[in-house]
Amino acid sequence: MLANLNREDFIELLKKLGAEGDDEVLASARDLHARITVAGISWDELLVPEQSDDESEDELEDEADYEDDGGESEDQADYEGDEEEEEDDGADDVSGDDDDDDDDDEPLSDELKKEAEGLITAIGALDISAATREDLDEYKKDLTDGDFEQMDLDYLRALRGRLSK
């Protein structure tokens, strides 16, 4: 399971911000913030401003002009350039660091799995939303099934840190 940015869960947590109980509101707010932080995006990136009709028409015209030229868009060129850089970065990285925490493809060690189990238990003992409890159940299942990844552990660490404040 990846860090959960499920739209429906997000909407549920946002609705809970209007709840009567401060504890539920605070737990939902912290959960939302932790999910955004772990995903590596900002609220500004998540909440896209509305475009005026003029802006939308201008963008469509620009795209049409581009397609007539038969060239490659800047976005496509940037994206392809990023892929090439990533490939190059991997080839040049020959460090003697044996830290498995940085390699998401490697299976987690027993020690890291135990840490994840402890985090799940600790977070479950806190005042958290129903959606977060469901996520914890999914993480437990992923641990059992061998689908738990480093990214999931990073999320649990960040969530625990955020909820403990």
XYZ file of C-alpha atoms in Angstrom:
165
model
C 0.000 0.000 0.000
C 1.357 3.391 -0.939
C 1.019 6.533 1.090
C -2.684 7.007 0.858
C -3.885 10.024 -1.126
C -7.259 8.469 -1.903
C -9.687 11.242 -2.873
C -12.665 9.748 -1.023
C -10.664 9.339 2.197
C -9.447 12.917 1.855
C -12.992 14.203 1.478
C -14.117 12.219 4.537
C -11.289 13.683 6.603
C -12.087 17.190 5.357
C -15.742 16.753 6.335
C -14.649 15.799 9.849
C -12.995 19.194 10.257
C -16.482 20.540 11.001
C -17.202 17.992 13.736
C -18.333 19.103 17.187
C -15.562 17.321 19.086
C -12.177 19.027 19.049
C -10.371 15.695 19.360
C -11.907 14.375 16.135
C -11.186 17.640 14.316
C -7.578 17.655 15.498
C -7.041 13.987 14.598
C -8.452 14.567 11.107
C -6.360 17.693 10.568
C -3.186 15.936 11.664
C -3.992 12.939 9.483
C -4.530 15.183 6.454
C -1.288 17.053 7.095
C 0.687 13.830 7.554
C -0.632 12.385 4.293
C 0.324 15.524 2.369
C 3.769 15.647 3.992
C 4.573 12.009 3.292
C 3.367 12.321 -0.297
C 5.903 15.119 -0.755
C 3.422 17.658 -2.071
C 2.300 21.000 -0.750
C -1.215 22.241 -0.144
C -0.613 24.743 -2.942
C 0.074 21.896 -5.371
C -2.924 19.930 -4.152
C -5.416 22.786 -4.310
C -5.257 23.971 -7.901
C -6.744 27.427 -8.493
C -9.689 27.811 -10.849
C -8.884 28.900 -14.363
C -10.838 31.612 -16.068
C -12.441 30.793 -19.409
C -9.908 33.079 -21.129
C -6.971 31.115 -19.688
C -8.478 27.799 -20.771
C -9.032 29.063 -24.317
C -5.474 30.426 -24.490
C -4.065 27.073 -23.390
C -6.125 25.210 -25.990
C -4.921 27.595 -28.703
C -1.301 27.145 -27.595
C -1.687 23.361 -27.720
C -3.275 23.556 -31.171
C -0.405 25.748 -32.436
C 2.096 23.298 -31.024
C 0.438 20.293 -32.648
C 0.451 22.097 -36.004
C 4.220 22.579 -35.672
C 4.720 18.834 -35.192
C 7.183 19.516 -32.379
C 7.522 18.216 -28.887
C 5.915 20.145 -26.051
C 8.100 21.562 -23.309
C 6.326 19.337 -20.782
C 7.101 16.239 -22.821
C 10.706 17.295 -23.284
C 11.064 18.011 -19.568
C 9.518 14.664 -18.663
C 11.740 12.716 -21.025
C 14.760 14.659 -19.819
C 13.919 13.698 -16.238
C 13.787 10.022 -17.198
C 17.225 10.241 -18.767
C 18.614 12.005 -15.683
C 17.162 9.332 -13.403
C 18.789 6.603 -15.461
C 22.105 8.435 -15.370
C 21.835 9.054 -11.623
C 21.424 5.354 -10.915
C 24.427 4.386 -13.008
C 26.786 6.848 -11.330
C 25.785 6.081 -7.728
C 28.382 3.648 -6.453
C 28.461 4.332 -2.741
C 29.475 1.860 -0.100
C 26.383 2.705 1.962
C 24.550 -0.454 3.003
C 21.525 1.455 4.318
C 18.479 -0.498 3.119
C 16.180 2.371 4.140
C 16.939 4.197 0.879
C 16.153 1.255 -1.425
C 12.406 0.879 -1.895
C 12.776 -2.267 -4.024
C 14.550 -4.309 -1.360
C 12.392 -6.366 0.996
C 12.221 -4.985 4.516
C 14.405 -6.595 7.143
C 12.796 -8.346 10.107
C 13.914 -5.446 12.290
C 12.114 -2.913 10.078
C 9.011 -5.113 9.980
C 8.999 -5.174 13.784
C 9.345 -1.403 13.806
C 6.351 -1.153 11.464
C 4.293 -3.439 13.716
C 5.206 -1.277 16.698
C 4.254 1.901 14.849
C 0.916 0.408 13.811
C 0.201 -0.559 17.415
C 1.279 2.836 18.767
C -0.748 4.792 16.207
C -3.752 2.536 16.797
C -3.644 3.427 20.489
C -3.998 7.138 19.669
C -7.209 9.047 18.996
C -7.376 8.641 15.209
C -10.074 8.746 12.561
C -11.909 5.680 11.285
C -10.200 6.108 7.902
C -6.786 5.991 9.556
C -7.796 2.856 11.469
C -8.748 1.244 8.161
C -5.372 2.252 6.743
C -3.636 0.634 9.713
C -5.571 -2.585 9.076
C -4.406 -2.483 5.452
C -0.815 -1.972 6.582
C -1.106 -5.006 8.890
C -2.397 -7.067 5.973
C 0.385 -5.787 3.725
C 2.965 -6.792 6.345
C 1.494 -10.296 6.483
C 1.279 -10.589 2.689
C 4.798 -9.241 2.118
C 3.487 -6.169 0.272
C 4.674 -3.657 2.877
C 7.273 -1.293 1.401
C 9.817 1.202 2.687
C 7.522 4.012 1.583
C 4.821 2.622 3.877
C 7.234 2.549 6.809
C 8.252 6.142 6.096
C 4.576 7.135 6.106
C 3.946 5.411 9.445
C 6.994 7.113 10.978
C 5.814 10.531 9.800
C 2.240 9.864 10.906
C 3.366 8.761 14.359
C 5.542 11.858 14.674
C 2.726 14.135 13.590
C 0.080 12.555 15.829
C 2.395 12.574 18.841
C 2.767 16.364 18.826
